[in-house]
Amino acid sequence: MPTKHILLLPGDGIGPEVVAQTTKIIDWFGANSELKFTTSSALIGGSAYDAVGTPFPAETLAAAKKADAILLGAVGGHKWESLDISKRPERGLLGLRKELELFANIRPALCFDALADASTLKREIIAGLDIVIVRELTGGIYFGTPRGVETLADGTRRGFNTEVYTSPEVTRIAKVAFELAAKRGSRVCSVDKANVLECTEMWREEVQKLHDREYAHIALSHMYVDNAAMQLLRNPKQFDVVVTNNMFGDILSDIASQLTGSLGMLPSASLGNPGTPGVYEPVHGSAPDIAGKNIANPLATILSFAMMLRYSFAALREADRLEAAVRQVLEQGLRTADIMQPGMKQVSTHEMGDAIVKALQQAQALAA
Ligand code: NAD
């Protein structure tokens, strides 16, 4: 594989701490596999605002466009909450997603067996869970117009938003889901509200058409969103890949995240058209309450790098190796504070990063 360039955007709060642990993993793969990486860092979020007066500097966008993939920590914090909305750290993240047109948000919900008792659901419901929610990220009701709140002649107020999708927008996100399913369990469930909303009826028809035309080898089912929410809690393991619109995906992916036990464990990828660098980031935020204390869980970011290996670099074997190393470290009983359980050994952010490198090293030595 030619050398790949990864842009690091550590951001704010615990972002730099968890990204620093992940760079140890990037360096390890660079030194111990056929993969070769170069990295550079750029500013985003509150730290960018402090340094240059904007949360999304032009230099960062230029660097992002040149990268093969982007690893982001997190943005935000109380320090910047009183700024004008256009200057707030979150604008950096939204700007990046918009500029790169990252329309597909991929959130795996994978329950590591060692953490199955940390979830609020019963072990038998979630042990072995491995599903992916594919959420459309740049369309739908969050962006549709007309939108707003108006005051009517009689003094009452009327609020309105517009759920809108074009058939190419539906087709491109469905394609992501089918391609993903082809590399996993070959099943896609498309979630809509086709019994009530015309826009999602069109969604269902377009997904079905694409399936029949190009992906007949994938098992496709359709489900109404209310049922899907219930099924995710009742029997989440029935799913493989779930694809849905922006708003339904927002809600369902948060439900799915709770199936895995901890926010500190959840990776994500935001992908655009082929040739566009993907953005890989933990689902959690900048956690200002624990920033600088060396106690944050770096595993969500490390698992985001595993997603980068899989989706941006097609390095499936290395992604599997990294996920196996995470599994092994958890099985050894090492825990950061957020996933600490009785009888386990509590470790710091740095120690968790080092433990993953050690597990990779040991697995390599065993395989040799
Ligand atoms: P948060 O995810 O930062 O934190 C929620 C809780 O989870 C906190 O108690 C925190 O300590 C804990 N937590 C989060 N990540 C953890 C980790 N890796 N290890 C251990 N514990 C962890 O959410 P919040 O407190 O609502 O938001 C804080 C800031 O982050 C806000 O400014 C918000 O806008 C921003 N935010 C950014 C992103 C992003 O960059 N993608 C996402 C969500 C929130």
PDB file of N, CA and C in Angstrom, residues 103-183:
ATOM      1  N   PHE A 103     -21.595  12.627   3.842  1.00  0.00           N
ATOM      2  CA  PHE A 103     -23.033  12.356   3.925  1.00  0.00           C
ATOM      3  C   PHE A 103     -23.375  11.061   4.662  1.00  0.00           C
ATOM      4  N   ALA A 104     -22.360  10.236   4.922  1.00  0.00           N
ATOM      5  CA  ALA A 104     -22.650   8.940   5.552  1.00  0.00           C
ATOM      6  C   ALA A 104     -21.973   8.842   6.913  1.00  0.00           C
ATOM      7  N   ASN A 105     -22.775   8.738   7.944  1.00  0.00           N
ATOM      8  CA  ASN A 105     -22.235   8.563   9.289  1.00  0.00           C
ATOM      9  C   ASN A 105     -22.410   7.100   9.683  1.00  0.00           C
ATOM     10  N   ILE A 106     -21.278   6.497   9.988  1.00  0.00           N
ATOM     11  CA  ILE A 106     -21.295   5.063  10.298  1.00  0.00           C
ATOM     12  C   ILE A 106     -20.950   4.867  11.760  1.00  0.00           C
ATOM     13  N   ARG A 107     -21.886   4.289  12.487  1.00  0.00           N
ATOM     14  CA  ARG A 107     -21.659   4.065  13.918  1.00  0.00           C
ATOM     15  C   ARG A 107     -21.857   2.597  14.254  1.00  0.00           C
ATOM     16  N   PRO A 108     -20.778   1.892  14.470  1.00  0.00           N
ATOM     17  CA  PRO A 108     -20.943   0.506  14.901  1.00  0.00           C
ATOM     18  C   PRO A 108     -21.381   0.475  16.365  1.00  0.00           C
ATOM     19  N   ALA A 109     -22.199  -0.472  16.715  1.00  0.00           N
ATOM     20  CA  ALA A 109     -22.501  -0.723  18.131  1.00  0.00           C
ATOM     21  C   ALA A 109     -22.042  -2.147  18.389  1.00  0.00           C
ATOM     22  N   LEU A 110     -20.886  -2.233  19.004  1.00  0.00           N
ATOM     23  CA  LEU A 110     -20.248  -3.528  19.206  1.00  0.00           C
ATOM     24  C   LEU A 110     -20.078  -3.724  20.705  1.00  0.00           C
ATOM     25  N   CYS A 111     -20.622  -4.806  21.214  1.00  0.00           N
ATOM     26  CA  CYS A 111     -20.518  -5.030  22.650  1.00  0.00           C
ATOM     27  C   CYS A 111     -19.393  -6.023  22.925  1.00  0.00           C
ATOM     28  N   PHE A 112     -18.312  -5.529  23.518  1.00  0.00           N
ATOM     29  CA  PHE A 112     -17.232  -6.432  23.907  1.00  0.00           C
ATOM     30  C   PHE A 112     -17.735  -7.301  25.060  1.00  0.00           C
ATOM     31  N   ASP A 113     -17.471  -8.578  24.950  1.00  0.00           N
ATOM     32  CA  ASP A 113     -17.996  -9.513  25.943  1.00  0.00           C
ATOM     33  C   ASP A 113     -17.602  -9.113  27.368  1.00  0.00           C
ATOM     34  N   ALA A 114     -16.360  -8.640  27.507  1.00  0.00           N
ATOM     35  CA  ALA A 114     -15.863  -8.274  28.839  1.00  0.00           C
ATOM     36  C   ALA A 114     -16.657  -7.121  29.453  1.00  0.00           C
ATOM     37  N   LEU A 115     -17.384  -6.366  28.588  1.00  0.00           N
ATOM     38  CA  LEU A 115     -18.146  -5.219  29.099  1.00  0.00           C
ATOM     39  C   LEU A 115     -19.648  -5.478  29.102  1.00  0.00           C
ATOM     40  N   ALA A 116     -20.054  -6.708  28.801  1.00  0.00           N
ATOM     41  CA  ALA A 116     -21.490  -6.986  28.648  1.00  0.00           C
ATOM     42  C   ALA A 116     -22.281  -6.691  29.924  1.00  0.00           C
ATOM     43  N   ASP A 117     -21.620  -6.756  31.075  1.00  0.00           N
ATOM     44  CA  ASP A 117     -22.342  -6.480  32.317  1.00  0.00           C
ATOM     45  C   ASP A 117     -22.400  -4.988  32.638  1.00  0.00           C
ATOM     46  N   ALA A 118     -21.702  -4.173  31.832  1.00  0.00           N
ATOM     47  CA  ALA A 118     -21.699  -2.726  32.091  1.00  0.00           C
ATOM     48  C   ALA A 118     -22.925  -2.036  31.477  1.00  0.00           C
ATOM     49  N   SER A 119     -23.661  -2.740  30.620  1.00  0.00           N
ATOM     50  CA  SER A 119     -24.824  -2.131  29.975  1.00  0.00           C
ATOM     51  C   SER A 119     -26.036  -2.180  30.896  1.00  0.00           C
ATOM     52  N   THR A 120     -27.001  -1.316  30.612  1.00  0.00           N
ATOM     53  CA  THR A 120     -28.245  -1.339  31.398  1.00  0.00           C
ATOM     54  C   THR A 120     -29.148  -2.481  30.935  1.00  0.00           C
ATOM     55  N   LEU A 121     -28.805  -3.104  29.803  1.00  0.00           N
ATOM     56  CA  LEU A 121     -29.617  -4.235  29.336  1.00  0.00           C
ATOM     57  C   LEU A 121     -29.036  -5.561  29.823  1.00  0.00           C
ATOM     58  N   LYS A 122     -29.875  -6.585  29.793  1.00  0.00           N
ATOM     59  CA  LYS A 122     -29.402  -7.905  30.265  1.00  0.00           C
ATOM     60  C   LYS A 122     -28.299  -8.434  29.353  1.00  0.00           C
ATOM     61  N   ARG A 123     -27.349  -9.131  29.964  1.00  0.00           N
ATOM     62  CA  ARG A 123     -26.203  -9.689  29.231  1.00  0.00           C
ATOM     63  C   ARG A 123     -26.641 -10.464  27.994  1.00  0.00           C
ATOM     64  N   GLU A 124     -27.667 -11.342  28.132  1.00  0.00           N
ATOM     65  CA  GLU A 124     -28.017 -12.204  26.993  1.00  0.00           C
ATOM     66  C   GLU A 124     -28.565 -11.407  25.797  1.00  0.00           C
ATOM     67  N   ILE A 125     -29.065 -10.210  26.062  1.00  0.00           N
ATOM     68  CA  ILE A 125     -29.597  -9.384  24.964  1.00  0.00           C
ATOM     69  C   ILE A 125     -28.446  -8.763  24.166  1.00  0.00           C
ATOM     70  N   ILE A 126     -27.361  -8.400  24.858  1.00  0.00           N
ATOM     71  CA  ILE A 126     -26.324  -7.612  24.174  1.00  0.00           C
ATOM     72  C   ILE A 126     -24.975  -8.324  23.986  1.00  0.00           C
ATOM     73  N   ALA A 127     -24.744  -9.416  24.706  1.00  0.00           N
ATOM     74  CA  ALA A 127     -23.445 -10.102  24.546  1.00  0.00           C
ATOM     75  C   ALA A 127     -23.288 -10.533  23.091  1.00  0.00           C
ATOM     76  N   GLY A 128     -22.156 -10.210  22.504  1.00  0.00           N
ATOM     77  CA  GLY A 128     -21.899 -10.585  21.109  1.00  0.00           C
ATOM     78  C   GLY A 128     -22.513  -9.625  20.094  1.00  0.00           C
ATOM     79  N   LEU A 129     -23.129  -8.564  20.578  1.00  0.00           N
ATOM     80  CA  LEU A 129     -23.767  -7.609  19.648  1.00  0.00           C
ATOM     81  C   LEU A 129     -22.728  -6.991  18.708  1.00  0.00           C
ATOM     82  N   ASP A 130     -23.054  -6.936  17.414  1.00  0.00           N
ATOM     83  CA  ASP A 130     -22.167  -6.327  16.426  1.00  0.00           C
ATOM     84  C   ASP A 130     -23.036  -5.821  15.285  1.00  0.00           C
ATOM     85  N   ILE A 131     -23.551  -4.603  15.440  1.00  0.00           N
ATOM     86  CA  ILE A 131     -24.404  -4.031  14.399  1.00  0.00           C
ATOM     87  C   ILE A 131     -23.838  -2.667  13.984  1.00  0.00           C
ATOM     88  N   VAL A 132     -24.300  -2.161  12.862  1.00  0.00           N
ATOM     89  CA  VAL A 132     -23.841  -0.849  12.403  1.00  0.00           C
ATOM     90  C   VAL A 132     -25.049  -0.025  11.984  1.00  0.00           C
ATOM     91  N   ILE A 133     -25.091   1.204  12.459  1.00  0.00           N
ATOM     92  CA  ILE A 133     -26.130   2.138  12.007  1.00  0.00           C
ATOM     93  C   ILE A 133     -25.504   3.062  10.963  1.00  0.00           C
ATOM     94  N   VAL A 134     -26.102   3.130   9.795  1.00  0.00           N
ATOM     95  CA  VAL A 134     -25.649   4.052   8.750  1.00  0.00           C
ATOM     96  C   VAL A 134     -26.675   5.176   8.665  1.00  0.00           C
ATOM     97  N   ARG A 135     -26.221   6.352   9.057  1.00  0.00           N
ATOM     98  CA  ARG A 135     -27.130   7.507   9.117  1.00  0.00           C
ATOM     99  C   ARG A 135     -26.796   8.502   8.015  1.00  0.00           C
ATOM    100  N   GLU A 136     -27.816   8.950   7.281  1.00  0.00           N
ATOM    101  CA  GLU A 136     -27.602  10.008   6.293  1.00  0.00           C
ATOM    102  C   GLU A 136     -27.312  11.290   7.076  1.00  0.00           C
ATOM    103  N   LEU A 137     -26.285  12.042   6.680  1.00  0.00           N
ATOM    104  CA  LEU A 137     -25.801  13.100   7.568  1.00  0.00           C
ATOM    105  C   LEU A 137     -25.926  14.523   7.014  1.00  0.00           C
ATOM    106  N   THR A 138     -26.198  14.665   5.735  1.00  0.00           N
ATOM    107  CA  THR A 138     -26.183  16.030   5.202  1.00  0.00           C
ATOM    108  C   THR A 138     -27.516  16.456   4.583  1.00  0.00           C
ATOM    109  N   GLY A 139     -28.565  15.649   4.778  1.00  0.00           N
ATOM    110  CA  GLY A 139     -29.859  16.022   4.198  1.00  0.00           C
ATOM    111  C   GLY A 139     -30.979  15.883   5.207  1.00  0.00           C
ATOM    112  N   GLY A 140     -32.218  15.745   4.677  1.00  0.00           N
ATOM    113  CA  GLY A 140     -33.366  15.510   5.545  1.00  0.00           C
ATOM    114  C   GLY A 140     -33.841  16.744   6.278  1.00  0.00           C
ATOM    115  N   ILE A 141     -34.564  16.508   7.343  1.00  0.00           N
ATOM    116  CA  ILE A 141     -35.278  17.593   8.032  1.00  0.00           C
ATOM    117  C   ILE A 141     -34.323  18.584   8.713  1.00  0.00           C
ATOM    118  N   TYR A 142     -33.078  18.175   8.988  1.00  0.00           N
ATOM    119  CA  TYR A 142     -32.143  19.091   9.647  1.00  0.00           C
ATOM    120  C   TYR A 142     -31.667  20.196   8.705  1.00  0.00           C
ATOM    121  N   PHE A 143     -31.829  19.962   7.415  1.00  0.00           N
ATOM    122  CA  PHE A 143     -31.352  20.949   6.442  1.00  0.00           C
ATOM    123  C   PHE A 143     -32.472  21.470   5.534  1.00  0.00           C
ATOM    124  N   GLY A 144     -33.627  20.770   5.501  1.00  0.00           N
ATOM    125  CA  GLY A 144     -34.681  21.090   4.536  1.00  0.00           C
ATOM    126  C   GLY A 144     -35.285  22.474   4.743  1.00  0.00           C
ATOM    127  N   THR A 145     -35.682  23.088   3.661  1.00  0.00           N
ATOM    128  CA  THR A 145     -36.391  24.366   3.725  1.00  0.00           C
ATOM    129  C   THR A 145     -37.731  24.209   3.011  1.00  0.00           C
ATOM    130  N   PRO A 146     -38.771  24.993   3.317  1.00  0.00           N
ATOM    131  CA  PRO A 146     -38.752  26.055   4.332  1.00  0.00           C
ATOM    132  C   PRO A 146     -38.677  25.529   5.750  1.00  0.00           C
ATOM    133  N   ARG A 147     -38.137  26.380   6.616  1.00  0.00           N
ATOM    134  CA  ARG A 147     -38.037  26.055   8.029  1.00  0.00           C
ATOM    135  C   ARG A 147     -38.207  27.351   8.824  1.00  0.00           C
ATOM    136  N   GLY A 148     -38.670  27.269  10.021  1.00  0.00           N
ATOM    137  CA  GLY A 148     -38.754  28.470  10.840  1.00  0.00           C
ATOM    138  C   GLY A 148     -39.947  28.461  11.776  1.00  0.00           C
ATOM    139  N   VAL A 149     -40.175  29.631  12.376  1.00  0.00           N
ATOM    140  CA  VAL A 149     -41.316  29.830  13.266  1.00  0.00           C
ATOM    141  C   VAL A 149     -41.946  31.156  12.860  1.00  0.00           C
ATOM    142  N   GLU A 150     -43.254  31.147  12.612  1.00  0.00           N
ATOM    143  CA  GLU A 150     -43.898  32.397  12.230  1.00  0.00           C
ATOM    144  C   GLU A 150     -45.073  32.689  13.163  1.00  0.00           C
ATOM    145  N   THR A 151     -45.390  33.961  13.279  1.00  0.00           N
ATOM    146  CA  THR A 151     -46.538  34.347  14.089  1.00  0.00           C
ATOM    147  C   THR A 151     -47.704  34.628  13.142  1.00  0.00           C
ATOM    148  N   LEU A 152     -48.813  33.959  13.402  1.00  0.00           N
ATOM    149  CA  LEU A 152     -49.969  34.083  12.525  1.00  0.00           C
ATOM    150  C   LEU A 152     -50.805  35.319  12.893  1.00  0.00           C
ATOM    151  N   ALA A 153     -51.765  35.644  12.016  1.00  0.00           N
ATOM    152  CA  ALA A 153     -52.568  36.854  12.198  1.00  0.00           C
ATOM    153  C   ALA A 153     -53.289  36.865  13.545  1.00  0.00           C
ATOM    154  N   ASP A 154     -53.681  35.696  14.019  1.00  0.00           N
ATOM    155  CA  ASP A 154     -54.410  35.657  15.300  1.00  0.00           C
ATOM    156  C   ASP A 154     -53.467  35.639  16.505  1.00  0.00           C
ATOM    157  N   GLY A 155     -52.156  35.806  16.253  1.00  0.00           N
ATOM    158  CA  GLY A 155     -51.199  35.875  17.364  1.00  0.00           C
ATOM    159  C   GLY A 155     -50.628  34.532  17.775  1.00  0.00           C
ATOM    160  N   THR A 156     -51.200  33.430  17.260  1.00  0.00           N
ATOM    161  CA  THR A 156     -50.618  32.115  17.578  1.00  0.00           C
ATOM    162  C   THR A 156     -49.349  31.921  16.742  1.00  0.00           C
ATOM    163  N   ARG A 157     -48.497  30.991  17.170  1.00  0.00           N
ATOM    164  CA  ARG A 157     -47.248  30.765  16.442  1.00  0.00           C
ATOM    165  C   ARG A 157     -47.280  29.423  15.708  1.00  0.00           C
ATOM    166  N   ARG A 158     -46.574  29.348  14.597  1.00  0.00           N
ATOM    167  CA  ARG A 158     -46.518  28.135  13.785  1.00  0.00           C
ATOM    168  C   ARG A 158     -45.046  27.814  13.505  1.00  0.00           C
ATOM    169  N   GLY A 159     -44.622  26.649  13.953  1.00  0.00           N
ATOM    170  CA  GLY A 159     -43.242  26.226  13.686  1.00  0.00           C
ATOM    171  C   GLY A 159     -43.248  25.156  12.605  1.00  0.00           C
ATOM    172  N   PHE A 160     -42.238  25.134  11.738  1.00  0.00           N
ATOM    173  CA  PHE A 160     -42.245  24.167  10.634  1.00  0.00           C
ATOM    174  C   PHE A 160     -40.827  23.831  10.176  1.00  0.00           C
ATOM    175  N   ASN A 161     -40.651  22.575   9.819  1.00  0.00           N
ATOM    176  CA  ASN A 161     -39.418  22.105   9.188  1.00  0.00           C
ATOM    177  C   ASN A 161     -39.801  21.196   8.038  1.00  0.00           C
ATOM    178  N   THR A 162     -38.858  20.945   7.154  1.00  0.00           N
ATOM    179  CA  THR A 162     -39.180  20.186   5.949  1.00  0.00           C
ATOM    180  C   THR A 162     -38.296  18.955   5.829  1.00  0.00           C
ATOM    181  N   GLU A 163     -38.931  17.801   5.761  1.00  0.00           N
ATOM    182  CA  GLU A 163     -38.177  16.571   5.499  1.00  0.00           C
ATOM    183  C   GLU A 163     -38.068  16.445   3.983  1.00  0.00           C
ATOM    184  N   VAL A 164     -36.859  16.498   3.466  1.00  0.00           N
ATOM    185  CA  VAL A 164     -36.703  16.458   2.012  1.00  0.00           C
ATOM    186  C   VAL A 164     -35.477  15.632   1.620  1.00  0.00           C
ATOM    187  N   TYR A 165     -35.693  14.735   0.663  1.00  0.00           N
ATOM    188  CA  TYR A 165     -34.592  13.960   0.074  1.00  0.00           C
ATOM    189  C   TYR A 165     -34.814  13.855  -1.424  1.00  0.00           C
ATOM    190  N   THR A 166     -33.719  13.857  -2.177  1.00  0.00           N
ATOM    191  CA  THR A 166     -33.814  13.546  -3.595  1.00  0.00           C
ATOM    192  C   THR A 166     -33.442  12.074  -3.769  1.00  0.00           C
ATOM    193  N   SER A 167     -33.849  11.495  -4.899  1.00  0.00           N
ATOM    194  CA  SER A 167     -33.519  10.077  -5.081  1.00  0.00           C
ATOM    195  C   SER A 167     -32.004   9.816  -5.112  1.00  0.00           C
ATOM    196  N   PRO A 168     -31.170  10.694  -5.713  1.00  0.00           N
ATOM    197  CA  PRO A 168     -29.719  10.419  -5.635  1.00  0.00           C
ATOM    198  C   PRO A 168     -29.193  10.426  -4.197  1.00  0.00           C
ATOM    199  N   GLU A 169     -29.761  11.283  -3.352  1.00  0.00           N
ATOM    200  CA  GLU A 169     -29.305  11.301  -1.947  1.00  0.00           C
ATOM    201  C   GLU A 169     -29.633   9.982  -1.252  1.00  0.00           C
ATOM    202  N   VAL A 170     -30.811   9.436  -1.574  1.00  0.00           N
ATOM    203  CA  VAL A 170     -31.198   8.156  -0.955  1.00  0.00           C
ATOM    204  C   VAL A 170     -30.310   7.038  -1.504  1.00  0.00           C
ATOM    205  N   THR A 171     -30.119   7.063  -2.803  1.00  0.00           N
ATOM    206  CA  THR A 171     -29.349   5.992  -3.436  1.00  0.00           C
ATOM    207  C   THR A 171     -27.913   5.945  -2.917  1.00  0.00           C
ATOM    208  N   ARG A 172     -27.290   7.122  -2.750  1.00  0.00           N
ATOM    209  CA  ARG A 172     -25.874   7.096  -2.347  1.00  0.00           C
ATOM    210  C   ARG A 172     -25.699   6.595  -0.919  1.00  0.00           C
ATOM    211  N   ILE A 173     -26.636   6.905  -0.027  1.00  0.00           N
ATOM    212  CA  ILE A 173     -26.477   6.407   1.345  1.00  0.00           C
ATOM    213  C   ILE A 173     -26.834   4.909   1.402  1.00  0.00           C
ATOM    214  N   ALA A 174     -27.827   4.516   0.600  1.00  0.00           N
ATOM    215  CA  ALA A 174     -28.193   3.092   0.574  1.00  0.00           C
ATOM    216  C   ALA A 174     -27.031   2.263   0.028  1.00  0.00           C
ATOM    217  N   LYS A 175     -26.338   2.840  -0.948  1.00  0.00           N
ATOM    218  CA  LYS A 175     -25.177   2.147  -1.529  1.00  0.00           C
ATOM    219  C   LYS A 175     -24.109   1.897  -0.466  1.00  0.00           C
ATOM    220  N   VAL A 176     -23.866   2.907   0.373  1.00  0.00           N
ATOM    221  CA  VAL A 176     -22.898   2.743   1.468  1.00  0.00           C
ATOM    222  C   VAL A 176     -23.311   1.564   2.344  1.00  0.00           C
ATOM    223  N   ALA A 177     -24.606   1.500   2.658  1.00  0.00           N
ATOM    224  CA  ALA A 177     -25.100   0.420   3.540  1.00  0.00           C
ATOM    225  C   ALA A 177     -24.958  -0.945   2.877  1.00  0.00           C
ATOM    226  N   PHE A 178     -25.300  -1.036   1.598  1.00  0.00           N
ATOM    227  CA  PHE A 178     -25.194  -2.331   0.905  1.00  0.00           C
ATOM    228  C   PHE A 178     -23.728  -2.775   0.803  1.00  0.00           C
ATOM    229  N   GLU A 179     -22.843  -1.820   0.481  1.00  0.00           N
ATOM    230  CA  GLU A 179     -21.422  -2.166   0.365  1.00  0.00           C
ATOM    231  C   GLU A 179     -20.869  -2.638   1.711  1.00  0.00           C
ATOM    232  N   LEU A 180     -21.296  -1.970   2.756  1.00  0.00           N
ATOM    233  CA  LEU A 180     -20.856  -2.337   4.098  1.00  0.00           C
ATOM    234  C   LEU A 180     -21.367  -3.731   4.469  1.00  0.00           C
ATOM    235  N   ALA A 181     -22.637  -3.971   4.174  1.00  0.00           N
ATOM    236  CA  ALA A 181     -23.241  -5.272   4.502  1.00  0.00           C
ATOM    237  C   ALA A 181     -22.535  -6.394   3.754  1.00  0.00           C
ATOM    238  N   ALA A 182     -22.098  -6.091   2.532  1.00  0.00           N
ATOM    239  CA  ALA A 182     -21.422  -7.119   1.734  1.00  0.00           C
ATOM    240  C   ALA A 182     -20.141  -7.582   2.410  1.00  0.00           C
ATOM    241  N   LYS A 183     -19.544  -6.693   3.235  1.00  0.00           N
ATOM    242  CA  LYS A 183     -18.292  -7.058   3.930  1.00  0.00           C
ATOM    243  C   LYS A 183     -18.583  -7.629   5.310  1.00  0.00           C
TER     244      LYS A 183
END
